CSV table of C-alpha atoms in Angstrom, one decimal:
chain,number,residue,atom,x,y,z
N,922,UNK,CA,0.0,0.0,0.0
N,923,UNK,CA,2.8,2.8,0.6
N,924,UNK,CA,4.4,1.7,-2.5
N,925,UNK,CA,1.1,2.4,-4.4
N,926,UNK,CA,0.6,5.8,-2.5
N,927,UNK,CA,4.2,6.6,-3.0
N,928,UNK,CA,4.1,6.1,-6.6
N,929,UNK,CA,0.7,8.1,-6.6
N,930,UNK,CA,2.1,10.6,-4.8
N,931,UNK,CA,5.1,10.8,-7.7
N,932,UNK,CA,2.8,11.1,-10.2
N,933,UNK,CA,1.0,14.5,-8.7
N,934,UNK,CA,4.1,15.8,-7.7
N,935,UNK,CA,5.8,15.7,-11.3
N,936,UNK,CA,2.7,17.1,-12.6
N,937,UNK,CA,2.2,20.1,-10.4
N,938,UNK,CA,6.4,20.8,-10.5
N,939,UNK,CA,5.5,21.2,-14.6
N,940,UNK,CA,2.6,23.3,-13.9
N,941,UNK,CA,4.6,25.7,-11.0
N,942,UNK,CA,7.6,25.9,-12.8
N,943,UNK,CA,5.3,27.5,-16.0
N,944,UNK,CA,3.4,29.6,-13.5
N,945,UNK,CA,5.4,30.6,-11.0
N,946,UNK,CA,7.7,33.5,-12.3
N,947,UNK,CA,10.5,30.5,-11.0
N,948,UNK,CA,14.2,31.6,-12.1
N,949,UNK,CA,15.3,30.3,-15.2
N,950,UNK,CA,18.1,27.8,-15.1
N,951,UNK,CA,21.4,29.1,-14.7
N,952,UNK,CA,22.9,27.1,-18.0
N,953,UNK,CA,23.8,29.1,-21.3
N,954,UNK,CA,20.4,29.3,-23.0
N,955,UNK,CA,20.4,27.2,-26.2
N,956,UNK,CA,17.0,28.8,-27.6
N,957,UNK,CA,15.3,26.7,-30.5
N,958,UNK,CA,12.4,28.7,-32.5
N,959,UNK,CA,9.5,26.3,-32.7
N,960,UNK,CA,9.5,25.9,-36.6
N,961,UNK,CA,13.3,24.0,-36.4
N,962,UNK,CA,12.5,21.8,-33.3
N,963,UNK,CA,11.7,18.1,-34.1
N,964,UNK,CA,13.0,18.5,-37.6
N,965,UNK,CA,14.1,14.5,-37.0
N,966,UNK,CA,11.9,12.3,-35.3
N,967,UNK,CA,12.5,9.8,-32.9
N,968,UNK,CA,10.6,6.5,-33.2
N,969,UNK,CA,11.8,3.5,-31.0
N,970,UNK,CA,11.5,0.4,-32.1
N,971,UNK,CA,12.9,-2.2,-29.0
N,972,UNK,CA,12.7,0.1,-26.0
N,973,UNK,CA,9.4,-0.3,-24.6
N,974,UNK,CA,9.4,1.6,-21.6
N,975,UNK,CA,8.5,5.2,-23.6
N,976,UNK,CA,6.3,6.1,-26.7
N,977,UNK,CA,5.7,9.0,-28.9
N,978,UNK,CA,3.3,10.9,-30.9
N,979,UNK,CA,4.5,13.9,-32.9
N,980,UNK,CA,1.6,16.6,-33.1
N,981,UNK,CA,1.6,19.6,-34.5
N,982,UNK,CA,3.9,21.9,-32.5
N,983,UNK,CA,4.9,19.4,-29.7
N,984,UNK,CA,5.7,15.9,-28.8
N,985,UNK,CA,3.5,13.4,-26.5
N,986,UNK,CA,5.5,11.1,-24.6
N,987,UNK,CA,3.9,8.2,-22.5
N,988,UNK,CA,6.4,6.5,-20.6
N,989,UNK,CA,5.5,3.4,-18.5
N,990,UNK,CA,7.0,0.6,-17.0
N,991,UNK,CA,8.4,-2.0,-19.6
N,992,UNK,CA,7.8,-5.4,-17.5
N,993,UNK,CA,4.2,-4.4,-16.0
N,994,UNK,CA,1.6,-3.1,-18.3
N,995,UNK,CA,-0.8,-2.5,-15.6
N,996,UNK,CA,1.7,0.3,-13.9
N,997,UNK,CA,1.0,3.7,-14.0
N,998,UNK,CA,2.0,6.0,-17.0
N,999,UNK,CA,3.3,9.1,-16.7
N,1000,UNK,CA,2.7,11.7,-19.4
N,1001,UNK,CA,4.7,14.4,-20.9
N,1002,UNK,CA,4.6,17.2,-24.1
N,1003,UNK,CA,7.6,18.3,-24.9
N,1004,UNK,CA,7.2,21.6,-26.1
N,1005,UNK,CA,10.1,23.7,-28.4
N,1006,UNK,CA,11.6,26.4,-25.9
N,1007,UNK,CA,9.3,29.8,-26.3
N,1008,UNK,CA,6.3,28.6,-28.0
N,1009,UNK,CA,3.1,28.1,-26.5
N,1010,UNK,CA,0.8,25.2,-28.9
N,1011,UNK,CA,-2.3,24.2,-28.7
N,1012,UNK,CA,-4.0,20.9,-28.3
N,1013,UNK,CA,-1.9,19.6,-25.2
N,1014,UNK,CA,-4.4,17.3,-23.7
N,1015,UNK,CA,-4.6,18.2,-19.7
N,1016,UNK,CA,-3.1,14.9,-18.1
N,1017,UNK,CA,0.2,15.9,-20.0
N,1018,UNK,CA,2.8,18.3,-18.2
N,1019,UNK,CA,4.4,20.6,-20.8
N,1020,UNK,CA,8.1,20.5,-21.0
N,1021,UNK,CA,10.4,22.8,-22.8
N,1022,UNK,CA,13.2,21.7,-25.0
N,1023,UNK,CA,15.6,21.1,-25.4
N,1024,UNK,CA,16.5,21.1,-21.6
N,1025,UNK,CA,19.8,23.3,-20.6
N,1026,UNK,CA,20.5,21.2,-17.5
N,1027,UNK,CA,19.6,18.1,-15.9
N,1028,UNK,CA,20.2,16.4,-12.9
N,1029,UNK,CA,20.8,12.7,-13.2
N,1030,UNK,CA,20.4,10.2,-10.2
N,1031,UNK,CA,22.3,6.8,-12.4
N,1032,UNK,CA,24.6,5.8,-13.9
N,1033,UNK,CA,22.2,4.3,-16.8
N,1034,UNK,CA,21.1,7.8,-17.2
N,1035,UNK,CA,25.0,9.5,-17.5
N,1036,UNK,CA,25.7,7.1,-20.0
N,1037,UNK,CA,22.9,8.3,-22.9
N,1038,UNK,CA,24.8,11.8,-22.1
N,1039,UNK,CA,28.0,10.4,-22.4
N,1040,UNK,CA,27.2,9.1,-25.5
N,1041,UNK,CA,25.4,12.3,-27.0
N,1042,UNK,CA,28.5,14.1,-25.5
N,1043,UNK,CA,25.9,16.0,-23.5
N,1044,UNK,CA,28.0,16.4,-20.4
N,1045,UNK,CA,28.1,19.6,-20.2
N,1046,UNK,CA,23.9,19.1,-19.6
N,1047,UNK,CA,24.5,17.3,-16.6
N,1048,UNK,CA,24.5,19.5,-13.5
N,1049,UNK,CA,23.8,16.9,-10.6
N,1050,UNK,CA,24.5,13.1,-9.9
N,1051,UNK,CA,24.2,11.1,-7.4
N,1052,UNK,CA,26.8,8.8,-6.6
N,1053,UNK,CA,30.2,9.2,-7.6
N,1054,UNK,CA,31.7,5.5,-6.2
N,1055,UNK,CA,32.2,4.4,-10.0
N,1056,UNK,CA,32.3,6.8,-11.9
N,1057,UNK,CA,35.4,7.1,-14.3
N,1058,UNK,CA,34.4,9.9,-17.0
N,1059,UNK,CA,37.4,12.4,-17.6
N,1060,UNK,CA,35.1,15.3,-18.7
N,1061,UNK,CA,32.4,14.2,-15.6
N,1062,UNK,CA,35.1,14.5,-12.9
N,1063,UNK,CA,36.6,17.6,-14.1
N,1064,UNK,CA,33.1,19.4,-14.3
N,1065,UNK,CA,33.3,18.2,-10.6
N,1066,UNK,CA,35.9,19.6,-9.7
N,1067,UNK,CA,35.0,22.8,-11.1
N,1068,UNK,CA,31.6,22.7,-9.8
N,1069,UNK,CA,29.9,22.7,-13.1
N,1070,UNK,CA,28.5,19.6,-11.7
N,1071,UNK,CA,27.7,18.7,-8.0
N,1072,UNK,CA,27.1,15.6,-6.1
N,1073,UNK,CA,23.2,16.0,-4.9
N,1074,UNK,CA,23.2,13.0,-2.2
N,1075,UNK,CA,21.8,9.6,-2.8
N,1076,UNK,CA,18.2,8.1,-2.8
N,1077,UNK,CA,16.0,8.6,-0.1
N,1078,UNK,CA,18.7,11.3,1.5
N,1079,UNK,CA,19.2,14.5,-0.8
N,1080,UNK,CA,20.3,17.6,-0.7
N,1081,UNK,CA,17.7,20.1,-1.6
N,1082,UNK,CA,19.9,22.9,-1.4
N,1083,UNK,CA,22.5,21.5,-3.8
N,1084,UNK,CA,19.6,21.2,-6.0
N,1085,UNK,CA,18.3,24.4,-5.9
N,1086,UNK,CA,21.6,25.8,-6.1
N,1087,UNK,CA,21.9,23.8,-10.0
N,1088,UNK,CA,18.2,25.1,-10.4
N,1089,UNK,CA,18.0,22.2,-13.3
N,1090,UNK,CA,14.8,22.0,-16.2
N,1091,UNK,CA,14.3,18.7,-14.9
N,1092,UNK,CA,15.3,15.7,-12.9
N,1093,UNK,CA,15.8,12.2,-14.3
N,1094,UNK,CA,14.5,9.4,-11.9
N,1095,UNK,CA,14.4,6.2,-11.3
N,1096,UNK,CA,10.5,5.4,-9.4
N,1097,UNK,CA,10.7,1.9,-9.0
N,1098,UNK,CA,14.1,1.8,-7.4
N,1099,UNK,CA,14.9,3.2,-3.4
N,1100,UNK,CA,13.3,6.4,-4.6
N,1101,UNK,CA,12.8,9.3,-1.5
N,1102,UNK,CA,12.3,11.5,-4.4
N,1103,UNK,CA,8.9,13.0,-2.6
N,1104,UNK,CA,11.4,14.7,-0.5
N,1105,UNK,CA,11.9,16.7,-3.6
N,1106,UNK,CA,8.5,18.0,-4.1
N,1107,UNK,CA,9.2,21.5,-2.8
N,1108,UNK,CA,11.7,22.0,-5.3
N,1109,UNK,CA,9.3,22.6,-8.0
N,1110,UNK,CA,11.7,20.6,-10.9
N,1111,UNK,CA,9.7,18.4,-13.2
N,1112,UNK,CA,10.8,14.8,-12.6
N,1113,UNK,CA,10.8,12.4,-15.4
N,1114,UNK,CA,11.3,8.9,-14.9
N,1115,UNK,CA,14.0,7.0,-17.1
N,1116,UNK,CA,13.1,3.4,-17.3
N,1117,UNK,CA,16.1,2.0,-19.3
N,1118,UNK,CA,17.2,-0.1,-16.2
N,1119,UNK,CA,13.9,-2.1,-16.5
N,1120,UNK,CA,13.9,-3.1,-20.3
N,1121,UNK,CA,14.3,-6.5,-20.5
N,1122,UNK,CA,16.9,-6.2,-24.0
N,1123,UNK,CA,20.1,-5.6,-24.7
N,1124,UNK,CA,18.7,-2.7,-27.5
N,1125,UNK,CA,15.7,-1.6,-25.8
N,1126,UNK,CA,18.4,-0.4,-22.9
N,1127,UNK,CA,20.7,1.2,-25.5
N,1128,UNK,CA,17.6,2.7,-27.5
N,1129,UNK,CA,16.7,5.3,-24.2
N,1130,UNK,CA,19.3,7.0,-25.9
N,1131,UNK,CA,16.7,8.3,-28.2
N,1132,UNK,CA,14.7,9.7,-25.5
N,1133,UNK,CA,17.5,11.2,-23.7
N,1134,UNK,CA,18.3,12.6,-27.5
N,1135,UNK,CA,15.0,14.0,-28.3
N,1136,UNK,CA,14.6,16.0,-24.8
N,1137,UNK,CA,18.2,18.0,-25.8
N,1138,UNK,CA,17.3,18.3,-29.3
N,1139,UNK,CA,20.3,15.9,-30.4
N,1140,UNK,CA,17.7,13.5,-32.3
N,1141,UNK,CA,20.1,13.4,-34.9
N,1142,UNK,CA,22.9,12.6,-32.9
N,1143,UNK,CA,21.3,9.9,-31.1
N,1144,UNK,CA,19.1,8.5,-34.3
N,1145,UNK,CA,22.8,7.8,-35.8
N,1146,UNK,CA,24.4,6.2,-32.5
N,1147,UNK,CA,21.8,3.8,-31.9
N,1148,UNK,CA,21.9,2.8,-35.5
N,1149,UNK,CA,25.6,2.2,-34.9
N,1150,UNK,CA,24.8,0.2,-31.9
N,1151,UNK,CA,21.9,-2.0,-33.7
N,1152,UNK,CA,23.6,-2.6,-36.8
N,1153,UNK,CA,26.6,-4.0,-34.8
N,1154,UNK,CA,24.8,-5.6,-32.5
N,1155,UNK,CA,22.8,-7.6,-34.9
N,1156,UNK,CA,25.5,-9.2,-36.8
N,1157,UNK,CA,27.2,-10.1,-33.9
N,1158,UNK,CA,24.3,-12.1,-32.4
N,1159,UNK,CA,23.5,-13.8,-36.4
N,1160,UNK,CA,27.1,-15.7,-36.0
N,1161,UNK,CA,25.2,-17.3,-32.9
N,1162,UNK,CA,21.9,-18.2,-34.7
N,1163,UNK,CA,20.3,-21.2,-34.1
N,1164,UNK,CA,22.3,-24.1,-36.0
N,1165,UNK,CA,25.3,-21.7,-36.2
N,1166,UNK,CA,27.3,-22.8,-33.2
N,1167,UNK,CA,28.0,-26.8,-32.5
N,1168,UNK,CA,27.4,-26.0,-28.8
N,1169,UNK,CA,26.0,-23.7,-26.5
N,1170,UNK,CA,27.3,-23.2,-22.9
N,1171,UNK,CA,25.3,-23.5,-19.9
N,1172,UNK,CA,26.0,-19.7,-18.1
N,1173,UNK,CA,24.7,-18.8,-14.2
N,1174,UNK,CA,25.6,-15.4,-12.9
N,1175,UNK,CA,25.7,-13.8,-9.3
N,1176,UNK,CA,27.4,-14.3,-5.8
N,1177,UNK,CA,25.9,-14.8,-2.5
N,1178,UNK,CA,25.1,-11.4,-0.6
N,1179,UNK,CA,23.9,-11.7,3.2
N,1180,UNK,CA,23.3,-15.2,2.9
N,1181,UNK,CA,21.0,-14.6,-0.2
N,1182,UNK,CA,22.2,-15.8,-4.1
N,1183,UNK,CA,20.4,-12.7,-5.8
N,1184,UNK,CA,20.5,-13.8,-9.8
N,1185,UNK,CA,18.2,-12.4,-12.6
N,1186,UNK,CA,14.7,-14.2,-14.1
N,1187,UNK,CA,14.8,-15.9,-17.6
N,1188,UNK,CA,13.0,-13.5,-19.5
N,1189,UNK,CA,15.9,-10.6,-18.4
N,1190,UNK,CA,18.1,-8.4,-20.1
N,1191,UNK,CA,21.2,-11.1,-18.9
N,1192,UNK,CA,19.3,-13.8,-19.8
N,1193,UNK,CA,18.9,-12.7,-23.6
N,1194,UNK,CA,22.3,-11.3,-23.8
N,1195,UNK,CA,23.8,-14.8,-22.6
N,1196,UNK,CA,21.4,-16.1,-25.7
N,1197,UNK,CA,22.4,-13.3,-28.2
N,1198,UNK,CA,26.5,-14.8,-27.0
N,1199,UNK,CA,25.0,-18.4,-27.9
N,1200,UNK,CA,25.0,-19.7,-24.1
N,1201,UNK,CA,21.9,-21.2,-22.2
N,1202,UNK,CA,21.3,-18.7,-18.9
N,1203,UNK,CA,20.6,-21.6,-16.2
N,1204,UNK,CA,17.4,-20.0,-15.2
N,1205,UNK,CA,16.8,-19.7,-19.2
N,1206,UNK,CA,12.7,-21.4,-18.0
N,1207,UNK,CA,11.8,-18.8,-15.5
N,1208,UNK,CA,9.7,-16.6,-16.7
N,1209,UNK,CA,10.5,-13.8,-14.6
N,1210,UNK,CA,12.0,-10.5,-15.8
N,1211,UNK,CA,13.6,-9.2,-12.6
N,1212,UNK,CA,15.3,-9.8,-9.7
N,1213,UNK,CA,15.0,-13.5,-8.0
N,1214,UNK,CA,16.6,-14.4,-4.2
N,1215,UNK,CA,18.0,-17.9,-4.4
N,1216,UNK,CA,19.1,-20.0,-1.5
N,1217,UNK,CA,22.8,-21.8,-1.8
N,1218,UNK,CA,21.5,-25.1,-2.8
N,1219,UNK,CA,18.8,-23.9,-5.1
N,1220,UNK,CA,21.4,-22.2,-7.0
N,1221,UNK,CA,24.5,-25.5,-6.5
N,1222,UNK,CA,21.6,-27.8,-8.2
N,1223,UNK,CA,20.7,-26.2,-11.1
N,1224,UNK,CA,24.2,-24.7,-11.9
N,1225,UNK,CA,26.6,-26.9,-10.4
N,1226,UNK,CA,28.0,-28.7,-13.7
N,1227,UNK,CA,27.6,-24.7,-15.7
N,1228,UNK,CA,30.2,-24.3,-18.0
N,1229,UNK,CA,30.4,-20.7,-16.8
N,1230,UNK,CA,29.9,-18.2,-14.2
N,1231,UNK,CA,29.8,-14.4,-14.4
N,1232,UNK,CA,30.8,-12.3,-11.8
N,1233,UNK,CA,30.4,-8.9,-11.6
N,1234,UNK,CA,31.5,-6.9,-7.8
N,1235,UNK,CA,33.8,-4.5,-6.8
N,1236,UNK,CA,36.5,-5.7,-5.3
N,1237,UNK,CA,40.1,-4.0,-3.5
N,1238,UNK,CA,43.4,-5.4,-5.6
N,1239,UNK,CA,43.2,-8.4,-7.7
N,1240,UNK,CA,40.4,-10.7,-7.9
N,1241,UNK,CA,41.5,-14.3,-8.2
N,1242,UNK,CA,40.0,-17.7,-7.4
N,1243,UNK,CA,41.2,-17.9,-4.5
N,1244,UNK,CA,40.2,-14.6,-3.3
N,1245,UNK,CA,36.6,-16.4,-4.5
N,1246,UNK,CA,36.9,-19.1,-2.2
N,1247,UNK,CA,37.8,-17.1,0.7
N,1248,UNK,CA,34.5,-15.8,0.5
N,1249,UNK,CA,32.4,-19.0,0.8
N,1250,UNK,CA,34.4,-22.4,0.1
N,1251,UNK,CA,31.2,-23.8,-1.4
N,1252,UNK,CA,32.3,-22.2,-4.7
N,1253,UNK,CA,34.6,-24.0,-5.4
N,1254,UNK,CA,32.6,-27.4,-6.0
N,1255,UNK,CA,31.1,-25.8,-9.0
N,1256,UNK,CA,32.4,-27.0,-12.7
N,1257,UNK,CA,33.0,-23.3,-13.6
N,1258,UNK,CA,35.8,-22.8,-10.8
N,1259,UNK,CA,37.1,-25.8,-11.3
N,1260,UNK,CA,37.7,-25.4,-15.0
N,1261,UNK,CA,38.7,-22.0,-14.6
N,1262,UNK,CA,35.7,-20.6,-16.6
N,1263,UNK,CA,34.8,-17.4,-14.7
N,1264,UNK,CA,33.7,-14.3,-16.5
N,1265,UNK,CA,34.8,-11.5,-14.7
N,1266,UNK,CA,34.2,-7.6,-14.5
N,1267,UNK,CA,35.4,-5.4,-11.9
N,1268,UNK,CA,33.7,-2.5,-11.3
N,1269,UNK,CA,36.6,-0.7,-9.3
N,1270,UNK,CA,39.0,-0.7,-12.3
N,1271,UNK,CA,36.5,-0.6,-15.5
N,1272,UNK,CA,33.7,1.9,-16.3
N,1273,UNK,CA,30.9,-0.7,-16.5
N,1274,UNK,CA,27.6,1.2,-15.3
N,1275,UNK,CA,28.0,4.5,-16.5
N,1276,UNK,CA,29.3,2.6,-20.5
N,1277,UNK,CA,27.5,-0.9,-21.1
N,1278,UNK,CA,24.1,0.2,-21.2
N,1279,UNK,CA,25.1,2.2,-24.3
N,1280,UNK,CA,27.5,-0.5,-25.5
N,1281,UNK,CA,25.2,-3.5,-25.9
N,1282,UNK,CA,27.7,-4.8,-28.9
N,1283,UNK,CA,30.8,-4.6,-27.0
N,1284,UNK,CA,29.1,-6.5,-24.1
N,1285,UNK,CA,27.8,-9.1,-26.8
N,1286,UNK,CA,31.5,-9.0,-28.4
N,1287,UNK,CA,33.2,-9.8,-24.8
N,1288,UNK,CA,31.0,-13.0,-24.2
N,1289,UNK,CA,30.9,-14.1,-27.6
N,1290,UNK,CA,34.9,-14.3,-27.5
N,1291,UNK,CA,34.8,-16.5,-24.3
N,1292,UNK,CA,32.0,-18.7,-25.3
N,1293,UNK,CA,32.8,-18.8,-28.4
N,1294,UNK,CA,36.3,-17.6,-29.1
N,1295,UNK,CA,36.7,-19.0,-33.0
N,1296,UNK,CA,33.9,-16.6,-33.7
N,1297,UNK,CA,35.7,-13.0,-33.1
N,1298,UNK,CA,39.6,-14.8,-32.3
N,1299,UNK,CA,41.2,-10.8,-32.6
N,1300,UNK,CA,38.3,-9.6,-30.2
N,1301,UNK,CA,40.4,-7.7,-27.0
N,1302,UNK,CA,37.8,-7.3,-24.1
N,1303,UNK,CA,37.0,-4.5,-22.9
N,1304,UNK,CA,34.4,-5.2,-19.7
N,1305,UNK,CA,34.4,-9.2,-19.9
N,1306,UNK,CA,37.5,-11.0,-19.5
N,1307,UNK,CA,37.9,-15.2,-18.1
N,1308,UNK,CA,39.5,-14.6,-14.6
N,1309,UNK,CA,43.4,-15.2,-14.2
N,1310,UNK,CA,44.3,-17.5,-11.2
């Protein structure tokens, strides 16, 4: 029930902060106005085709965008019109708050989200983030050090003042996660959710670059990235087509946290990335798209004679296998430590979060060269790499 009333209560709040900040005499944002007369805005339009967390409907003068989330249909939707910056259309039905773009400035609070600006090279947009524990971005850290861009707090505990002090055109959110952004009603910043983290494709991830793209007027520049990205990505996974490859590796992923093995449902972005590589994700028959919490044996009985294991932490020095054992000496009964066959990222030393949801086809080039290493033999990896004793 105080999830539902929370969410509710997100809803109204991102509609009202629309309606205050085009009523309220508010200050403008403090970012160098990039001002777009109405007759060049949307001269490219966007048009998603695997992403299905967002729609949109070009009308005449603005842009509807529903955005719900991609693995529940029955959530709530949250509506939006972007508008080109100093015009004023008519038509906008009322359940849609009006937002100007492009946006000048944004506050994001993921790493998913940094990485469509990072790809746009639409930094210099970014004035807020939340966390800064992995991020690696040479132009992000020196706009921090500068105080172009400022560190607002984490979920559930920000800093309103550091937010009013970047006076943003909007915020970027993630609702489903810890959230605490009700906290942030008094503000009076539209919040727009970015749902990228919850599409259950490799593409449909990479494709909220478009949306990111259309709400800074870059439609052009993300239209061609993503294109890049597909067309990559696709012939990649067509050298794993069914008949292609003589055998496909059995893959399980995750490490016990608190006495809990949390892994990821077979209908999940891992699951059809490990399929796209031409390996069998051990929980490949579960239908779920998120999150599941395994116990120890669950997880040693359907995965104990895996060809592979992917790890993915952030760990101090050099991760090894015995540095694996250490942790729980169970893991080392399982056919992938034994043969030496885990897949390895560590997020202390390589930029995973805030790159692979924009680099789908260099995460599908990693795991096709370990599973299938005759298919791209010059491949060097770049986030995935088997674990060195």
């Amino acid at each position: 029930m105080k999830i539902h009333l929370w969410i509710g209560s997100l809803i109204i709040v991102a509609l009202l902060s629309g309606c205050a900040r085009k009523n309220s005499g508010q200050a403008e944002s403090s970012a160098p106005a990039m001002e777009t007369p109405a007759g060049d805005a949307f001269t490219e339009q966007i048009a998603p085709r695997y992403a299905e967390g967002f729609r949109m409907e070009y009308k005449s003068g603005f842009v509807l965008v529903d955005i719900q989330d991609p693995q529940n249909k029955q959530s709530s939707t949250y509506h939006f019109a972007l508008v080109p910056r100093g015009s004023k259309p008519d038509g906008i039905p009322a359940e849609y708050t009006s937002i100007d773009v492009p946006v000048r400035s944004v506050i994001c609070m993921t790493s998913l989200q940094l990485s469509n600006f990072i790809k746009l090279d639409a930094l210099d947009r970014v004035v807020g983030i939340t966390s800064t524990r992995h991020l690696f971005n040479p132009e992000m850290n020196r706009r921090l050090d500068e105080g172009k861009t400022v560190k607002i707090g984490i979920e559930g505990n920000f800093n309103n003042e550091a937010v009013m002090s970047m006076n943003p055109d909007l915020i970027l959110i993630s609702p489903y996660k810890r959230g605490g952004y009700d906290v942030l009603k008094d503000v009076g910043i539209p919040l727009i959710p970015h749902l990228g983290y919850k599409e259950t494709t490799p593409l449909g991830q990479a494709e909220w670059i478009k949306f990111v793209g259309v709400l800074c007027g870059l439609e052009k520049e993300a239209n061609e990235r993503f294109a890049a990205i597909e067309r990559r990505y696709n012939e990649l996974k067509a050298l794993t087509a069914e008949g292609k490859v003589a055998h496909r590796p059995v893959v399980f992923s995750g490490e016990l946290r608190g006495g809990n093995w949390y892994a990821v449902g077979g209908k999940s972005f891992l699951a059809q990335l490990f399929k796209d590589a031409g390996a069998d994700y051990f929980l490949k028959q579960d239908e779920r798209s998120g999150g599941v919490m395994l116990d120890f044996e669950t997880v040693y009985n359907q995965a104990d004679n895996a060809d592979y294991w992917r790890i993915v932490n952030s760990y101090p020095g050099e991760f090894s296998y015995d540095a694996l054992r250490d942790q729980d000496e169970r893991y080392a009964d399982f056919k992938a430590f034994r043969e030496r066959h885990i897949i390895y990222c560590n997020m202390k030393t390589t930029p995973f979060y805030e790159e692979m949801p924009t680099a789908p086809e260099v995460i599908l080039a990693d795991l096709l060269h370990i599973f299938h290493p005759d298919l791209l033999p010059e491949h060097t990896p770049v986030f995935y790499h088997l674990l060195k004793e």
